[in-house]
PDB file of C-alpha atoms and ligand atoms in Angstrom:
ATOM      1  CA  MET A   1      53.033  60.599 118.446  1.00 57.00           C
ATOM      2  CA  THR A   2      56.517  61.703 119.586  1.00 53.00           C
ATOM      3  CA  GLU A   3      58.626  64.545 118.544  1.00 49.00           C
ATOM      4  CA  ASN A   4      60.490  62.320 116.042  1.00 51.00           C
ATOM      5  CA  ASP A   5      57.462  61.942 114.037  1.00 51.00           C
ATOM      6  CA  SER A   6      57.824  65.509 112.749  1.00 47.00           C
ATOM      7  CA  PRO A   7      60.994  67.371 111.787  1.00 50.00           C
ATOM      8  CA  ARG A   8      59.147  70.648 112.555  1.00 61.00           C
ATOM      9  CA  HIS A   9      59.086  72.397 115.979  1.00 92.00           C
ATOM     10  CA  VAL A  10      56.129  71.007 117.789  1.00 97.00           C
ATOM     11  CA  VAL A  11      53.119  73.555 118.158  1.00 98.00           C
ATOM     12  CA  THR A  12      49.713  72.615 119.586  1.00 98.00           C
ATOM     13  CA  ARG A  13      46.649  74.463 120.581  1.00 98.00           C
ATOM     14  CA  PHE A  14      43.402  74.381 122.457  1.00 98.00           C
ATOM     15  CA  ALA A  15      40.557  75.715 120.541  1.00 98.00           C
ATOM     16  CA  PRO A  16      37.319  76.141 122.748  1.00 98.00           C
ATOM     17  CA  SER A  17      33.924  77.820 121.607  1.00 97.00           C
ATOM     18  CA  PRO A  18      32.836  80.284 124.248  1.00 97.00           C
ATOM     19  CA  THR A  19      29.378  78.942 124.290  1.00 95.00           C
ATOM     20  CA  GLY A  20      29.398  78.037 127.863  1.00 94.00           C
ATOM     21  CA  ARG A  21      31.587  77.497 130.820  1.00 95.00           C
ATOM     22  CA  LEU A  22      34.494  74.748 130.206  1.00 96.00           C
ATOM     23  CA  HIS A  23      33.716  71.506 132.042  1.00 95.00           C
ATOM     24  CA  ILE A  24      36.318  68.982 133.167  1.00 95.00           C
ATOM     25  CA  GLY A  25      36.504  67.223 129.679  1.00 95.00           C
ATOM     26  CA  HIS A  26      37.825  70.631 128.342  1.00 96.00           C
ATOM     27  CA  GLY A  27      40.430  70.691 130.993  1.00 97.00           C
ATOM     28  CA  TRP A  28      41.432  67.273 130.118  1.00 96.00           C
ATOM     29  CA  SER A  29      41.632  67.942 126.413  1.00 97.00           C
ATOM     30  CA  ALA A  30      43.654  71.191 127.027  1.00 98.00           C
ATOM     31  CA  LEU A  31      46.074  69.557 129.516  1.00 98.00           C
ATOM     32  CA  GLN A  32      46.913  66.878 126.839  1.00 97.00           C
ATOM     33  CA  ALA A  33      47.643  69.480 124.124  1.00 98.00           C
ATOM     34  CA  TYR A  34      49.684  71.366 126.726  1.00 98.00           C
ATOM     35  CA  ASP A  35      51.684  68.505 127.903  1.00 98.00           C
ATOM     36  CA  PHE A  36      52.442  67.219 124.746  1.00 98.00           C
ATOM     37  CA  ALA A  37      54.064  70.892 123.766  1.00 98.00           C
ATOM     38  CA  ARG A  38      55.987  70.989 126.921  1.00 97.00           C
ATOM     39  CA  GLU A  39      57.256  67.447 126.718  1.00 97.00           C
ATOM     40  CA  ASN A  40      58.689  68.277 123.192  1.00 97.00           C
ATOM     41  CA  GLY A  41      59.922  71.638 124.147  1.00 97.00           C
ATOM     42  CA  GLY A  42      57.312  73.236 121.762  1.00 97.00           C
ATOM     43  CA  ALA A  43      54.684  75.891 122.170  1.00 98.00           C
ATOM     44  CA  PHE A  44      50.931  75.560 123.187  1.00 98.00           C
ATOM     45  CA  LEU A  45      48.429  78.085 121.756  1.00 98.00           C
ATOM     46  CA  LEU A  46      45.114  79.193 122.624  1.00 98.00           C
ATOM     47  CA  ARG A  47      42.221  79.904 120.019  1.00 98.00           C
ATOM     48  CA  ILE A  48      38.941  81.328 120.903  1.00 98.00           C
ATOM     49  CA  GLU A  49      36.532  79.883 118.332  1.00 98.00           C
ATOM     50  CA  ASP A  50      33.701  82.407 118.464  1.00 97.00           C
ATOM     51  CA  THR A  51      32.509  82.658 114.954  1.00 95.00           C
ATOM     52  CA  ASP A  52      29.075  81.640 116.043  1.00 93.00           C
ATOM     53  CA  VAL A  53      27.924  84.997 116.807  1.00 88.00           C
ATOM     54  CA  THR A  54      24.467  84.110 118.187  1.00 91.00           C
ATOM     55  CA  ARG A  55      25.767  81.566 120.950  1.00 93.00           C
ATOM     56  CA  CYS A  56      29.170  82.903 121.830  1.00 96.00           C
ATOM     57  CA  ARG A  57      29.395  85.290 124.705  1.00 97.00           C
ATOM     58  CA  PRO A  58      32.464  87.433 126.046  1.00 97.00           C
ATOM     59  CA  GLU A  59      31.836  86.300 129.618  1.00 97.00           C
ATOM     60  CA  PHE A  60      32.341  82.740 128.563  1.00 97.00           C
ATOM     61  CA  THR A  61      35.687  83.873 126.678  1.00 98.00           C
ATOM     62  CA  ASP A  62      36.834  85.458 130.049  1.00 98.00           C
ATOM     63  CA  GLY A  63      35.748  82.149 131.770  1.00 98.00           C
ATOM     64  CA  ILE A  64      38.175  80.150 129.524  1.00 98.00           C
ATOM     65  CA  TYR A  65      41.059  82.435 130.440  1.00 98.00           C
ATOM     66  CA  GLU A  66      40.168  82.227 134.168  1.00 98.00           C
ATOM     67  CA  ASP A  67      39.652  78.261 134.045  1.00 98.00           C
ATOM     68  CA  LEU A  68      43.175  77.783 132.198  1.00 98.00           C
ATOM     69  CA  ARG A  69      45.071  80.050 134.515  1.00 98.00           C
ATOM     70  CA  TRP A  70      43.481  78.163 137.496  1.00 98.00           C
ATOM     71  CA  LEU A  71      44.837  74.877 135.838  1.00 98.00           C
ATOM     72  CA  GLY A  72      48.261  76.591 135.551  1.00 98.00           C
ATOM     73  CA  ILE A  73      47.884  76.081 131.825  1.00 98.00           C
ATOM     74  CA  GLY A  74      49.623  79.106 130.168  1.00 98.00           C
ATOM     75  CA  TRP A  75      49.378  79.783 126.479  1.00 98.00           C
ATOM     76  CA  GLY A  76      52.148  81.149 124.296  1.00 96.00           C
ATOM     77  CA  GLY A  77      49.910  82.849 121.581  1.00 95.00           C
ATOM     78  CA  LEU A  78      46.285  83.870 121.340  1.00 98.00           C
ATOM     79  CA  MET A  79      43.984  83.845 118.361  1.00 98.00           C
ATOM     80  CA  ILE A  80      40.450  84.993 118.269  1.00 98.00           C
ATOM     81  CA  GLN A  81      38.323  83.932 115.405  1.00 98.00           C
ATOM     82  CA  SER A  82      35.925  86.857 115.502  1.00 97.00           C
ATOM     83  CA  GLN A  83      38.944  89.154 114.593  1.00 97.00           C
ATOM     84  CA  ARG A  84      39.612  87.020 111.528  1.00 98.00           C
ATOM     85  CA  PHE A  85      36.582  87.112 109.218  1.00 97.00           C
ATOM     86  CA  ALA A  86      38.460  88.732 106.401  1.00 98.00           C
ATOM     87  CA  ALA A  87      40.923  85.599 106.454  1.00 98.00           C
ATOM     88  CA  TYR A  88      37.899  83.316 106.164  1.00 98.00           C
ATOM     89  CA  GLU A  89      36.354  85.381 103.291  1.00 98.00           C
ATOM     90  CA  ALA A  90      39.682  85.226 101.529  1.00 98.00           C
ATOM     91  CA  ALA A  91      39.662  81.231 101.794  1.00 98.00           C
ATOM     92  CA  LEU A  92      36.044  81.088 100.776  1.00 98.00           C
ATOM     93  CA  ASP A  93      36.898  83.293  97.523  1.00 98.00           C
ATOM     94  CA  ARG A  94      39.670  80.937  96.710  1.00 98.00           C
ATOM     95  CA  LEU A  95      37.477  77.923  96.954  1.00 98.00           C
ATOM     96  CA  LYS A  96      35.033  79.828  94.702  1.00 98.00           C
ATOM     97  CA  ALA A  97      37.590  80.559  92.140  1.00 98.00           C
ATOM     98  CA  LEU A  98      38.509  76.794  92.043  1.00 98.00           C
ATOM     99  CA  ASP A  99      34.802  76.194  91.580  1.00 97.00           C
ATOM    100  CA  MET A 100      34.916  73.977  94.623  1.00 98.00           C
ATOM    101  CA  VAL A 101      31.843  75.288  96.492  1.00 98.00           C
ATOM    102  CA  TYR A 102      28.262  76.100  95.536  1.00 98.00           C
ATOM    103  CA  PRO A 103      25.671  78.331  96.856  1.00 98.00           C
ATOM    104  CA  CYS A 104      22.832  76.160  98.754  1.00 98.00           C
ATOM    105  CA  PHE A 105      19.538  78.010  99.239  1.00 98.00           C
ATOM    106  CA  CYS A 106      17.915  74.991 100.929  1.00 97.00           C
ATOM    107  CA  THR A 107      16.369  75.570 104.518  1.00 95.00           C
ATOM    108  CA  ARG A 108      16.453  72.679 106.887  1.00 93.00           C
ATOM    109  CA  GLY A 109      12.783  72.027 106.176  1.00 95.00           C
ATOM    110  CA  ASP A 110      13.682  71.544 102.456  1.00 94.00           C
ATOM    111  CA  ILE A 111      16.453  69.243 103.179  1.00 94.00           C
ATOM    112  CA  ALA A 112      14.343  67.167 105.663  1.00 93.00           C
ATOM    113  CA  ARG A 113      11.461  66.934 102.915  1.00 94.00           C
ATOM    114  CA  GLU A 114      14.031  65.935 100.416  1.00 92.00           C
ATOM    115  CA  LEU A 115      15.480  63.268 102.591  1.00 92.00           C
ATOM    116  CA  ALA A 116      12.228  61.957 103.585  1.00 91.00           C
ATOM    117  CA  ALA A 117      11.193  61.451 100.019  1.00 90.00           C
ATOM    118  CA  SER A 118      14.294  59.552  99.159  1.00 87.00           C
ATOM    119  CA  LEU A 119      14.596  55.917  99.733  1.00 80.00           C
ATOM    120  CA  HIS A 120      18.168  55.453 100.354  1.00 83.00           C
ATOM    121  CA  ALA A 121      19.597  58.732 101.701  1.00 85.00           C
ATOM    122  CA  PRO A 122      23.281  57.997 102.427  1.00 90.00           C
ATOM    123  CA  HIS A 123      24.275  58.643 106.096  1.00 92.00           C
ATOM    124  CA  GLY A 124      27.615  60.183 107.178  1.00 92.00           C
ATOM    125  CA  ALA A 125      28.906  60.677 110.707  1.00 89.00           C
ATOM    126  CA  ASP A 126      26.528  63.081 111.833  1.00 85.00           C
ATOM    127  CA  GLY A 127      23.413  61.740 110.231  1.00 90.00           C
ATOM    128  CA  PRO A 128      22.005  61.816 106.760  1.00 93.00           C
ATOM    129  CA  LEU A 129      24.307  63.509 104.276  1.00 96.00           C
ATOM    130  CA  TYR A 130      22.896  66.727 102.230  1.00 96.00           C
ATOM    131  CA  PRO A 131      21.288  65.196  99.237  1.00 93.00           C
ATOM    132  CA  GLY A 132      22.973  67.645  96.952  1.00 93.00           C
ATOM    133  CA  THR A 133      19.769  69.406  95.580  1.00 95.00           C
ATOM    134  CA  CYS A 134      21.626  72.831  94.876  1.00 97.00           C
ATOM    135  CA  CYS A 135      24.724  71.223  93.527  1.00 97.00           C
ATOM    136  CA  ASN A 136      22.347  70.597  90.312  1.00 95.00           C
ATOM    137  CA  LEU A 137      21.692  74.039  89.748  1.00 97.00           C
ATOM    138  CA  SER A 138      22.802  75.579  86.765  1.00 97.00           C
ATOM    139  CA  GLN A 139      25.279  78.674  86.873  1.00 95.00           C
ATOM    140  CA  ASP A 140      22.487  80.955  85.669  1.00 97.00           C
ATOM    141  CA  GLU A 141      20.025  79.925  88.237  1.00 98.00           C
ATOM    142  CA  ARG A 142      22.694  80.270  90.899  1.00 97.00           C
ATOM    143  CA  ALA A 143      23.575  83.686  89.735  1.00 97.00           C
ATOM    144  CA  GLN A 144      19.847  84.936  89.451  1.00 98.00           C
ATOM    145  CA  ARG A 145      19.045  83.742  92.940  1.00 98.00           C
ATOM    146  CA  ILE A 146      22.005  85.424  94.503  1.00 97.00           C
ATOM    147  CA  ALA A 147      21.355  88.520  92.677  1.00 98.00           C
ATOM    148  CA  ALA A 148      17.790  88.200  93.915  1.00 98.00           C
ATOM    149  CA  GLY A 149      19.056  88.375  97.482  1.00 97.00           C
ATOM    150  CA  ASP A 150      18.038  84.682  98.146  1.00 97.00           C
ATOM    151  CA  PRO A 151      19.445  83.692 101.595  1.00 97.00           C
ATOM    152  CA  HIS A 152      22.062  80.952 100.878  1.00 98.00           C
ATOM    153  CA  SER A 153      25.104  79.038 102.662  1.00 98.00           C
ATOM    154  CA  TRP A 154      28.153  77.792 100.670  1.00 98.00           C
ATOM    155  CA  ARG A 155      28.933  74.071 100.497  1.00 98.00           C
ATOM    156  CA  LEU A 156      31.966  72.117  99.320  1.00 98.00           C
ATOM    157  CA  ASP A 157      31.409  69.967  96.336  1.00 98.00           C
ATOM    158  CA  MET A 158      33.259  67.141  97.967  1.00 97.00           C
ATOM    159  CA  GLY A 159      32.943  64.881  94.813  1.00 97.00           C
ATOM    160  CA  ALA A 160      34.757  67.753  92.655  1.00 98.00           C
ATOM    161  CA  ALA A 161      37.101  68.447  95.382  1.00 98.00           C
ATOM    162  CA  LEU A 162      38.500  64.833  95.422  1.00 98.00           C
ATOM    163  CA  ASP A 163      38.546  64.799  91.768  1.00 98.00           C
ATOM    164  CA  ARG A 164      40.903  67.903  91.730  1.00 98.00           C
ATOM    165  CA  THR A 165      43.234  66.671  94.727  1.00 98.00           C
ATOM    166  CA  GLY A 166      43.079  62.795  93.994  1.00 97.00           C
ATOM    167  CA  PRO A 167      43.099  60.520  96.911  1.00 96.00           C
ATOM    168  CA  LEU A 168      44.009  62.036 100.304  1.00 98.00           C
ATOM    169  CA  SER A 169      44.776  60.657 103.649  1.00 98.00           C
ATOM    170  CA  TRP A 170      45.592  62.061 107.072  1.00 98.00           C
ATOM    171  CA  HIS A 171      47.420  60.573 110.037  1.00 97.00           C
ATOM    172  CA  ASP A 172      45.784  59.909 113.480  1.00 97.00           C
ATOM    173  CA  GLU A 173      48.172  58.774 116.436  1.00 95.00           C
ATOM    174  CA  PHE A 174      45.650  56.116 117.519  1.00 92.00           C
ATOM    175  CA  TYR A 175      43.852  55.086 114.227  1.00 93.00           C
ATOM    176  CA  GLY A 176      46.916  55.346 111.904  1.00 96.00           C
ATOM    177  CA  ASP A 177      46.668  56.394 108.303  1.00 97.00           C
ATOM    178  CA  MET A 178      43.106  57.523 107.413  1.00 97.00           C
ATOM    179  CA  PRO A 179      42.055  57.676 103.707  1.00 98.00           C
ATOM    180  CA  VAL A 180      39.698  60.679 103.338  1.00 98.00           C
ATOM    181  CA  ASP A 181      36.271  59.439 103.291  1.00 96.00           C
ATOM    182  CA  PRO A 182      33.959  61.706 101.020  1.00 95.00           C
ATOM    183  CA  ASN A 183      30.988  60.378 102.959  1.00 95.00           C
ATOM    184  CA  ALA A 184      32.193  61.365 106.299  1.00 96.00           C
ATOM    185  CA  LEU A 185      30.516  64.777 106.120  1.00 96.00           C
ATOM    186  CA  GLY A 186      29.324  64.799 102.433  1.00 96.00           C
ATOM    187  CA  ASP A 187      28.903  68.396 100.972  1.00 98.00           C
ATOM    188  CA  LEU A 188      29.414  70.096 104.279  1.00 97.00           C
ATOM    189  CA  ILE A 189      28.668  73.755 104.884  1.00 97.00           C
ATOM    190  CA  ILE A 190      31.742  76.210 104.479  1.00 98.00           C
ATOM    191  CA  LYS A 191      29.808  79.377 105.362  1.00 97.00           C
ATOM    192  CA  GLY A 192      26.544  79.451 106.810  1.00 96.00           C
ATOM    193  CA  ARG A 193      23.610  81.776 106.188  1.00 94.00           C
ATOM    194  CA  ASP A 194      24.327  83.906 109.365  1.00 88.00           C
ATOM    195  CA  ARG A 195      27.880  82.910 110.046  1.00 91.00           C
ATOM    196  CA  PRO A 196      31.109  84.256 108.502  1.00 91.00           C
ATOM    197  CA  ALA A 197      32.591  81.020 108.203  1.00 96.00           C
ATOM    198  CA  SER A 198      31.848  77.460 109.497  1.00 96.00           C
ATOM    199  CA  TYR A 199      33.975  75.636 112.118  1.00 97.00           C
ATOM    200  CA  HIS A 200      35.499  73.553 109.527  1.00 98.00           C
ATOM    201  CA  LEU A 201      36.733  76.397 107.233  1.00 98.00           C
ATOM    202  CA  ALA A 202      37.788  78.535 110.207  1.00 98.00           C
ATOM    203  CA  VAL A 203      39.541  75.660 111.987  1.00 98.00           C
ATOM    204  CA  VAL A 204      41.754  74.829 108.843  1.00 98.00           C
ATOM    205  CA  VAL A 205      42.624  78.427 108.177  1.00 98.00           C
ATOM    206  CA  ASP A 206      43.689  79.014 111.679  1.00 98.00           C
ATOM    207  CA  ASP A 207      45.532  75.675 112.310  1.00 98.00           C
ATOM    208  CA  ALA A 208      47.575  76.854 109.512  1.00 98.00           C
ATOM    209  CA  ALA A 209      48.040  80.562 110.374  1.00 98.00           C
ATOM    210  CA  GLN A 210      49.028  79.532 113.957  1.00 98.00           C
ATOM    211  CA  GLY A 211      51.571  76.891 112.595  1.00 98.00           C
ATOM    212  CA  ILE A 212      49.910  73.998 114.480  1.00 98.00           C
ATOM    213  CA  THR A 213      52.015  70.905 113.959  1.00 97.00           C
ATOM    214  CA  HIS A 214      50.022  68.581 116.144  1.00 98.00           C
ATOM    215  CA  VAL A 215      46.168  68.815 116.712  1.00 98.00           C
ATOM    216  CA  ILE A 216      45.076  67.148 119.896  1.00 98.00           C
ATOM    217  CA  ARG A 217      41.391  67.114 120.164  1.00 98.00           C
ATOM    218  CA  GLY A 218      38.611  64.964 121.158  1.00 96.00           C
ATOM    219  CA  ARG A 219      36.982  62.159 119.290  1.00 95.00           C
ATOM    220  CA  ASP A 220      33.821  64.010 118.873  1.00 94.00           C
ATOM    221  CA  VAL A 221      35.167  65.805 115.839  1.00 96.00           C
ATOM    222  CA  PHE A 222      37.238  62.682 114.552  1.00 97.00           C
ATOM    223  CA  ALA A 223      34.838  62.398 111.384  1.00 97.00           C
ATOM    224  CA  SER A 224      35.336  66.343 110.730  1.00 97.00           C
ATOM    225  CA  THR A 225      39.079  65.554 109.902  1.00 98.00           C
ATOM    226  CA  HIS A 226      38.061  64.037 106.517  1.00 98.00           C
ATOM    227  CA  ALA A 227      36.623  67.494 105.570  1.00 98.00           C
ATOM    228  CA  HIS A 228      39.453  69.412 107.106  1.00 98.00           C
ATOM    229  CA  ARG A 229      42.321  67.404 105.165  1.00 98.00           C
ATOM    230  CA  THR A 230      40.315  68.139 101.964  1.00 98.00           C
ATOM    231  CA  LEU A 231      40.234  71.810 102.671  1.00 98.00           C
ATOM    232  CA  GLN A 232      43.900  71.856 103.628  1.00 98.00           C
ATOM    233  CA  ALA A 233      44.748  70.230 100.309  1.00 98.00           C
ATOM    234  CA  LEU A 234      42.413  72.703  98.150  1.00 98.00           C
ATOM    235  CA  LEU A 235      43.945  75.722  99.955  1.00 98.00           C
ATOM    236  CA  GLU A 236      47.311  74.423  99.802  1.00 98.00           C
ATOM    237  CA  LEU A 237      47.987  74.464 103.512  1.00 98.00           C
ATOM    238  CA  PRO A 238      49.981  72.138 105.413  1.00 97.00           C
ATOM    239  CA  SER A 239      48.470  69.080 107.126  1.00 97.00           C
ATOM    240  CA  PRO A 240      49.197  68.480 110.872  1.00 98.00           C
ATOM    241  CA  HIS A 241      49.351  65.399 112.852  1.00 97.00           C
ATOM    242  CA  TYR A 242      46.197  64.462 114.588  1.00 98.00           C
ATOM    243  CA  ARG A 243      45.489  62.938 117.931  1.00 98.00           C
ATOM    244  CA  HIS A 244      41.750  62.357 118.836  1.00 97.00           C
ATOM    245  CA  HIS A 245      41.698  61.509 122.319  1.00 96.00           C
ATOM    246  CA  ARG A 246      39.007  59.629 124.231  1.00 94.00           C
ATOM    247  CA  LEU A 247      36.367  61.551 125.884  1.00 94.00           C
ATOM    248  CA  ILE A 248      35.262  61.826 129.539  1.00 93.00           C
ATOM    249  CA  VAL A 249      31.724  60.289 129.761  1.00 92.00           C
ATOM    250  CA  ASP A 250      29.147  59.947 132.498  1.00 89.00           C
ATOM    251  CA  ALA A 251      28.004  56.900 134.232  1.00 87.00           C
ATOM    252  CA  ALA A 252      25.582  55.933 131.130  1.00 89.00           C
ATOM    253  CA  GLY A 253      28.788  56.648 128.915  1.00 89.00           C
ATOM    254  CA  LYS A 254      27.384  59.866 127.450  1.00 89.00           C
ATOM    255  CA  ARG A 255      29.815  62.744 126.812  1.00 87.00           C
ATOM    256  CA  LEU A 256      29.598  65.573 129.143  1.00 85.00           C
ATOM    257  CA  ALA A 257      27.347  68.366 127.955  1.00 76.00           C
ATOM    258  CA  LYS A 258      28.569  72.042 128.500  1.00 70.00           C
ATOM    259  CA  ARG A 259      25.935  72.490 131.107  1.00 70.00           C
ATOM    260  CA  ALA A 260      26.991  69.205 133.014  1.00 71.00           C
ATOM    261  CA  ALA A 261      26.081  69.902 136.532  1.00 74.00           C
ATOM    262  CA  GLY A 262      28.778  70.258 139.034  1.00 79.00           C
ATOM    263  CA  LEU A 263      31.517  69.453 136.574  1.00 91.00           C
ATOM    264  CA  SER A 264      32.327  72.990 135.077  1.00 94.00           C
ATOM    265  CA  LEU A 265      35.825  74.013 136.044  1.00 96.00           C
ATOM    266  CA  ALA A 266      34.174  77.032 137.679  1.00 96.00           C
ATOM    267  CA  GLU A 267      32.195  74.805 140.039  1.00 95.00           C
ATOM    268  CA  LEU A 268      34.991  72.630 140.752  1.00 95.00           C
ATOM    269  CA  ARG A 269      37.072  75.522 141.711  1.00 97.00           C
ATOM    270  CA  GLU A 270      34.251  77.001 143.832  1.00 96.00           C
ATOM    271  CA  SER A 271      33.818  73.652 145.608  1.00 95.00           C
ATOM    272  CA  GLY A 272      37.524  74.175 147.049  1.00 96.00           C
ATOM    273  CA  ILE A 273      39.488  72.006 144.860  1.00 96.00           C
ATOM    274  CA  GLU A 274      42.912  73.415 143.855  1.00 97.00           C
ATOM    275  CA  GLY A 275      43.607  73.722 140.189  1.00 98.00           C
ATOM    276  CA  LEU A 276      46.982  72.034 140.568  1.00 97.00           C
ATOM    277  CA  SER A 277      45.517  68.986 142.377  1.00 97.00           C
ATOM    278  CA  LEU A 278      42.908  68.512 139.893  1.00 97.00           C
ATOM    279  CA  VAL A 279      45.640  68.526 137.147  1.00 98.00           C
ATOM    280  CA  GLN A 280      47.636  66.099 139.073  1.00 98.00           C
ATOM    281  CA  ASP A 281      44.492  63.744 139.071  1.00 97.00           C
ATOM    282  CA  LEU A 282      43.825  64.311 135.362  1.00 96.00           C
ATOM    283  CA  ARG A 283      47.333  63.372 134.423  1.00 96.00           C
ATOM    284  CA  ALA A 284      46.951  60.059 136.557  1.00 96.00           C
ATOM    285  CA  SER A 285      43.557  59.672 134.956  1.00 93.00           C
ATOM    286  CA  ARG A 286      41.741  59.973 138.156  1.00 94.00           C
ATOM    287  CA  PHE A 287      38.370  61.497 137.707  1.00 92.00           C
ATOM    288  CA  PRO A 288      35.534  62.694 140.118  1.00 89.00           C
ATOM    289  CA  VAL A 289      32.954  59.972 140.964  1.00 86.00           C
ATOM    290  CA  GLY A 290      30.285  59.139 138.362  1.00 88.00           C
ATOM    291  CA  ILE A 291      32.558  60.321 135.313  1.00 91.00           C
ATOM    292  CA  HIS A 292      35.256  58.050 133.434  1.00 92.00           C
ATOM    293  CA  LEU A 293      37.312  57.867 130.253  1.00 93.00           C
ATOM    294  CA  GLU A 294      35.326  56.348 127.380  1.00 92.00           C
ATOM    295  CA  HIS A 295      36.412  52.719 126.681  1.00 86.00           C
ATOM    296  CA  THR A 296      38.444  52.409 123.556  1.00 77.00           C
TER     297      THR A 296
HETATM  298  N1  LIG B   1      35.799  74.704 118.771  1.00 54.14           N
HETATM  299  C1  LIG B   1      35.796  73.332 118.770  1.00 54.14           C
HETATM  300  C2  LIG B   1      35.173  72.674 119.809  1.00 54.14           C
HETATM  301  O1  LIG B   1      35.108  73.343 120.941  1.00 54.14           O
HETATM  302  C3  LIG B   1      37.325  73.048 118.527  1.00 54.14           C
HETATM  303  C4  LIG B   1      37.450  71.504 117.957  1.00 54.14           C
HETATM  304  C5  LIG B   1      38.951  71.373 117.473  1.00 54.14           C
HETATM  305  O2  LIG B   1      39.791  71.401 118.369  1.00 54.14           O
HETATM  306  O3  LIG B   1      39.208  71.493 116.371  1.00 54.14           O
HETATM  307  O4  LIG B   1      34.591  71.530 119.800  1.00 54.14           O
END
């Protein structure tokens, strides 16, 4: 990915969720987006992805600011998702008007029972796909259950979406052109029962609102990009370039958890390490003992 890939001014972002303290893998990810913007005379923006009101905490948001400052990573603009629920509602309304989403009344238990009873449940990147139970409800049944106050989420009708848009693809720096795979996530949740928007809807709306040209993020969310590209097409939003970078993993090859002991940026700071020397090490792909960059 170089500046010449895009005639647009380069804008990258780091978009952590404040559900715990950042660890060294987050620092590595933020640094890649920051360096790419700087190398191309572009802008690096920060977004706090705090739509999950039950798990996000203000002290973790403060921790993100503190950790990035310690690393010397400054941001040119800040967006906070908990202040943007109206924008997500508007996007959901658009998808409803296009008839691209449907209410889903299934509980986790309902879905598990349905999957257990089916012999050939298709699997996607995150496990078995939603079996489509509520996609088959009639319009009357949907309206009645909503009017009765039945708790529900909203799911993207992936089949209808791709019928509408035609074949789609997106571009990843490492993997090249990727045709959208409807079975990567299947009929994913756009708005959960207790959440104003899913990660997928919010990230698409906000990458566009912040004018992000290059999304640089970990491979853990690679499969989500199939859904993001679809939502961009339905909502008529631009599609950025993508770079899904390798993750930092432990000796067993497992990616670091938010609670990875001793590897949070706060703990590294408290152990006496200098932020700028950690940044130099990360830029040279030198990692503390016991962790390394996953193999390709
Ligand atoms: N909030 C998401 C995370 O922390 C961001 C993923 C992305 O960069 O799109 O995993």
